[in-house]
Structures are given as C-alpha cells and as structure tokens.
Short mmCIF file of C-alpha atoms in Angstrom, two decimals:
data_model
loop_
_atom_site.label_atom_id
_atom_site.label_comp_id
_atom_site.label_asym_id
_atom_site.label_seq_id
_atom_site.Cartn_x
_atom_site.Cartn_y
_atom_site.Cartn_z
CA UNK R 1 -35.63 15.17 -3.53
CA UNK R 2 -38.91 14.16 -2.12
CA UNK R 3 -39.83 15.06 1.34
CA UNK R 4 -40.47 12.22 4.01
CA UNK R 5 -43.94 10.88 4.14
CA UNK R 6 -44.12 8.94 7.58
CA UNK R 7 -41.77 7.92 10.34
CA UNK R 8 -41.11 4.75 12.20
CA UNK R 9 -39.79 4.17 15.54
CA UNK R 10 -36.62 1.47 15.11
CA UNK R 11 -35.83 -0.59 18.12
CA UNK R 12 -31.66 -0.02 19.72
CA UNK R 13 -29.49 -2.42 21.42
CA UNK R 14 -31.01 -1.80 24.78
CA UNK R 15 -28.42 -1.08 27.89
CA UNK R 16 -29.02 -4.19 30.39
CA UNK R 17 -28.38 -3.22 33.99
CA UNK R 18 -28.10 -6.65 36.53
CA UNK R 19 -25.46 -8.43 38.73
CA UNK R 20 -22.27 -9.88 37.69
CA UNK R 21 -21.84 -12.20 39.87
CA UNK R 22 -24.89 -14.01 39.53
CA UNK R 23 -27.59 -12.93 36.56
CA UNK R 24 -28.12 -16.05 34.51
CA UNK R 25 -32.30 -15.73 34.31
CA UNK R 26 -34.42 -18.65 32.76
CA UNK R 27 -35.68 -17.91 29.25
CA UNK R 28 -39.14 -16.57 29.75
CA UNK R 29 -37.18 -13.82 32.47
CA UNK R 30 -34.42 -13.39 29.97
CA UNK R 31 -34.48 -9.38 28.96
CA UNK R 32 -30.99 -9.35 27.76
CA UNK R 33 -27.64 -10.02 28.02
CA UNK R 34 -25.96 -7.61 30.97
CA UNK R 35 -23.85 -4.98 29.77
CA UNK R 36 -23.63 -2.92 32.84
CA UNK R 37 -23.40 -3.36 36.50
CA UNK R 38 -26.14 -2.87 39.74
CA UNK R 39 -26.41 -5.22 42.35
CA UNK R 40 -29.83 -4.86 43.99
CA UNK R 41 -29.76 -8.21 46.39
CA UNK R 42 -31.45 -8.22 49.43
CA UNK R 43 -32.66 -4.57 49.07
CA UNK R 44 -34.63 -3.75 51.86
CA UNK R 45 -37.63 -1.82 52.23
CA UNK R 46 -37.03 1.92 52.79
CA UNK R 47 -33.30 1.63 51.12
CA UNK R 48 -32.08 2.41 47.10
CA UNK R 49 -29.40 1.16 45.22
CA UNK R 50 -27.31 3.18 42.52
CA UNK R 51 -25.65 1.85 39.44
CA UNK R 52 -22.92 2.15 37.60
CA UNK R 53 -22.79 5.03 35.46
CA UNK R 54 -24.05 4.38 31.90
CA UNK R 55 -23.16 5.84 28.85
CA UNK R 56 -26.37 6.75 26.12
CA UNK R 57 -23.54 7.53 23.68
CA UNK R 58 -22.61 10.67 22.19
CA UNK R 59 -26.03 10.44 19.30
CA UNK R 60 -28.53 9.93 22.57
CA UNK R 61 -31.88 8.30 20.91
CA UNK R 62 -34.93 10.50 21.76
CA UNK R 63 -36.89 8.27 23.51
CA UNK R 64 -35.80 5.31 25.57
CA UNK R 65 -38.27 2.38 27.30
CA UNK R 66 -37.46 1.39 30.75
CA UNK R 67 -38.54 -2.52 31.87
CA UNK R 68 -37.77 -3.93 34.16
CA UNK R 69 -38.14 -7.84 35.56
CA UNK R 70 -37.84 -8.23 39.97
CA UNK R 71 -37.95 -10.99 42.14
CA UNK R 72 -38.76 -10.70 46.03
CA UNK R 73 -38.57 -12.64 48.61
CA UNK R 74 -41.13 -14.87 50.10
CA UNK R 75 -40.77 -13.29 53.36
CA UNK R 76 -42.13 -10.83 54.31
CA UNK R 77 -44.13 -11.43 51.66
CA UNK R 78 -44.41 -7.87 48.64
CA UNK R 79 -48.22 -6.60 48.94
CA UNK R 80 -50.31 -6.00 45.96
CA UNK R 81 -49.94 -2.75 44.86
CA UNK R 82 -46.57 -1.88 46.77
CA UNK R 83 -44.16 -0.71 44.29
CA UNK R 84 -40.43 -0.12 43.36
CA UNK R 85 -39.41 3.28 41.99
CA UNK R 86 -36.99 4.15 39.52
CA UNK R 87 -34.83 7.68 38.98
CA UNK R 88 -32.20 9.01 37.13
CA UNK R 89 -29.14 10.90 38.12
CA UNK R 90 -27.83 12.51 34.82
CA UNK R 91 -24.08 14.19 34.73
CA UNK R 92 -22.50 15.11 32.00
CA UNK R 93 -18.97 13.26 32.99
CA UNK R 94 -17.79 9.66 32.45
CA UNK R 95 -15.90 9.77 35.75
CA UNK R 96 -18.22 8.12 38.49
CA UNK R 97 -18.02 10.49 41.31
CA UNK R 98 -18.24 13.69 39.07
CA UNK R 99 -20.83 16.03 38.39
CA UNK R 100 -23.48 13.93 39.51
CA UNK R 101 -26.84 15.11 41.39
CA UNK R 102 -27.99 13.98 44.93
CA UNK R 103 -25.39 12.33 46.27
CA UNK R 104 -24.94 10.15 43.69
CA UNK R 105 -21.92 8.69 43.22
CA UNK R 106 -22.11 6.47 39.97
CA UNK R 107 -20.96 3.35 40.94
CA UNK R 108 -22.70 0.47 41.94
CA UNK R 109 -23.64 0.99 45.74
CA UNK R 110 -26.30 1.60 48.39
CA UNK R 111 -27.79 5.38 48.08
CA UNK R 112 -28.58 7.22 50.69
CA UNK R 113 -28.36 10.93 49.20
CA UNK R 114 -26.45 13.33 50.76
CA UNK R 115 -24.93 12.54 54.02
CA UNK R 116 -25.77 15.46 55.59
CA UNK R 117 -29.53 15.13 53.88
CA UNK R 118 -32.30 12.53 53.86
CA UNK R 119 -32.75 10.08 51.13
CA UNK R 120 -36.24 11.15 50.30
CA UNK R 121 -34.81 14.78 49.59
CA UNK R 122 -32.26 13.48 47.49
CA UNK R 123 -34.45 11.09 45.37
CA UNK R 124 -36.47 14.77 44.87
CA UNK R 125 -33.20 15.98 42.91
CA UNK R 126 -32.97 13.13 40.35
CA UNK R 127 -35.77 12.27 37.55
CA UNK R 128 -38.43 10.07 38.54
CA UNK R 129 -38.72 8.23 35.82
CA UNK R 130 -41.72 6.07 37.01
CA UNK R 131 -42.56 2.90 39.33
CA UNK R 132 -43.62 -0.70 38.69
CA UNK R 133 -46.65 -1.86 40.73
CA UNK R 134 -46.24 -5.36 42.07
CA UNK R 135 -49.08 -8.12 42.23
CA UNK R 136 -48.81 -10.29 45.03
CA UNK R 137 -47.70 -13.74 43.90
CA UNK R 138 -44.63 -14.29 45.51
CA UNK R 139 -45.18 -16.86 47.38
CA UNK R 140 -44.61 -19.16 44.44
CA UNK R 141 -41.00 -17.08 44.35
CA UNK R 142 -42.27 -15.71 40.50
CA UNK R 143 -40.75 -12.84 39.08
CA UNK R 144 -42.38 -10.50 38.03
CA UNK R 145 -41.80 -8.41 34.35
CA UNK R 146 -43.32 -5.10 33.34
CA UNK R 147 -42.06 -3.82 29.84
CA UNK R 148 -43.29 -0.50 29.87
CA UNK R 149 -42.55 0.95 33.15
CA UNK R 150 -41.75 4.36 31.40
CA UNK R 151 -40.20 6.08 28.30
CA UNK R 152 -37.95 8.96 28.82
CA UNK R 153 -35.31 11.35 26.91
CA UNK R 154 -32.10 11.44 28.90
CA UNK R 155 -31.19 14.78 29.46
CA UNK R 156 -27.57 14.15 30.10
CA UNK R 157 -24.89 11.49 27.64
CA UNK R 158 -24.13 9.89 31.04
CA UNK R 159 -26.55 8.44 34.05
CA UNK R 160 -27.35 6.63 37.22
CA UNK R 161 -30.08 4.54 37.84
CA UNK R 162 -31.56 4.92 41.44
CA UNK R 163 -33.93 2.23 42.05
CA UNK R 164 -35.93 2.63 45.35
CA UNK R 165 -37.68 0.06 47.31
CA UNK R 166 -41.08 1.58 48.64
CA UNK R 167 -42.67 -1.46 49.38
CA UNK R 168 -44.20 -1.96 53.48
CA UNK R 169 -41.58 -4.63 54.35
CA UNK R 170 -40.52 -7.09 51.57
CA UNK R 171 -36.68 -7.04 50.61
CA UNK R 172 -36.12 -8.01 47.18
CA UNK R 173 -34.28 -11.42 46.25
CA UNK R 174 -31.53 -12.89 47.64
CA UNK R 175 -29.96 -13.15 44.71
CA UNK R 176 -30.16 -11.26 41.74
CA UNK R 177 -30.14 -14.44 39.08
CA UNK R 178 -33.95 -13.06 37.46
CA UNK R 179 -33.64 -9.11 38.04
CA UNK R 180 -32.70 -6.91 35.25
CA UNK R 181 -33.67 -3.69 34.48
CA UNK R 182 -33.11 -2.59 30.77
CA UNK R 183 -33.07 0.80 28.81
CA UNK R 184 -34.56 0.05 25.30
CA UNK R 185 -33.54 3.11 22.87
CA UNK R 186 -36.19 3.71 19.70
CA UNK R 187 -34.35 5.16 17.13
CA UNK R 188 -36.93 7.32 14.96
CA UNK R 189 -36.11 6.81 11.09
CA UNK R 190 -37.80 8.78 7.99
CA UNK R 191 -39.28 7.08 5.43
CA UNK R 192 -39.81 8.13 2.33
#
C-alpha cells in the first residue's frame, strides 16, 4: 500500500445560524439555507445575543470557517472600523442549559453572562473566535459579508455562538431577513 502523497482540504455542509421567522436574503446575501436558530434583531450596542446550541457531530472536522453577512441600521449610523465580535461557548451536553460556560444558556436569547457578573467578564470565559470590521456604507441599508472572519477547531461536539455588538451606537437591523452567520467545516482528505 502506498503512502499518501498530498492532502486536500474538502468543503462540509456548513451549519447556517439566522432567524426563523424572517431570513429569506436576496441572492448575492444568500450564505445558506438556515439550519439553526439566533435571532439577533435590533441588537443594540453594548448587548450580545446567544444561539441555540449546535451540534459539530460526533466526527468534529478539524478546522471550521466562520462568515458571516450583517445588516445595521441607518440610524445611528455603524462607523468605519466599529466591529461585531464573535465567541464560542463549548459544552459537552446536548441539553441547552447544561454544562455550558459563562452564563450561557444555549438557547436563543439575550446574554448577559452571569447574573451576579458583568458581561465583559463572561465573554472572557468563552473563545473569541474573532470580529468582523465594518465599513461605513449603511446609509444605502447594504449588508455587509465577510467570508473569512476566522477558522477554528471546536473544542467541544456541542456550542453556542455569542455574538457581541461593540460598535459606538448603531443597533443592528430591524429585521434579520440578510444576517446569517455560517460555520463552514473543511474536511481534510488524503490523496494518494
């Protein structure tokens, strides 16, 4: 049997996180079809949202690629270089409000940490996986995609996604028809 000679990354069905009640983006915002739930509307600067918990499945990939596509409001209008931050609360249950770090409680909700804490000490106890720098063109209400926001390893099967607003002053959309924010697994495969 010959030994492998190279490798190649193969691209997973990605895990689509966006709103029920309302995702429906137009095609050149498209990322994906939702598969699980976080409702992010009107989310104000200062404040974070959690998701659902998601499952990476019991063969986790190595190396998953977080993107992510936002829309703000017009007013107050989202300053160049503000940003939105991203974390991860890994547990190693399915069960939402089980074994889960910070406060979490792995279901789609605000996040505030612990209640006896302060949200920017909590956000300290999850993974930062990374934060998408915004341009400011919102006053032609554009959304705005970046595909390569980070690329982790999930450390746990199961996790929440904490996403953080830590713009000035601008609230993201009132409605979440164009946001999505997607974990893309790459699936390495030996070749011989």
């Amino acid at each position: 049997m010959a030994l492998p000679d190279s490798s190649k990354l193969i691209i997973g069905t990605p895990i689509v996180l966006a709103d029920i009640t309302d995702h429906s983006p137009a095609t050149a915002n498209d990322l994906g079809t939702r598969t699980d739930q976080i409702d992010c509307t009107d989310l104000v600067a200062g404040a974070a949202r959690q998701s659902d918990k998601i499952d990476f499945t019991a063969n986790i990939d190595l190396e998953y690629i977080l993107s992510v596509c936002v829309e703000w409001e017009v007013t107050p209008e989202i300053a160049a270089g503000e940003t939105l931050e991203f974390y991860m609360a890994y547990s190693n249950s399915a069960t939402a409000a089980t074994a889960n770090p910070g406060g979490v409680g792995g279901a789609d909700a605000a996040y505030t940490g612990y209640s006896a804490g302060s949200l920017a000490n909590s956000l300290k106890q999850l993974e930062f996986l990374g934060a998408m720098v915004m341009d400011n063109v919102i006053t032609t209400d554009q959304a705005q995609i970046d595909m390569a926001i980070a690329t982790f390893t999930p450390r746990q099967r199961y996790g929440t996604l904490v996403v953080y607003n830590a713009a000035a002053s601008a609230a993201l959309h009132s409605d979440m028809i164009e946001t999505s924010f997607v974990f893309t697994p790459l699936t390495t495969q030996l070749q011989d």
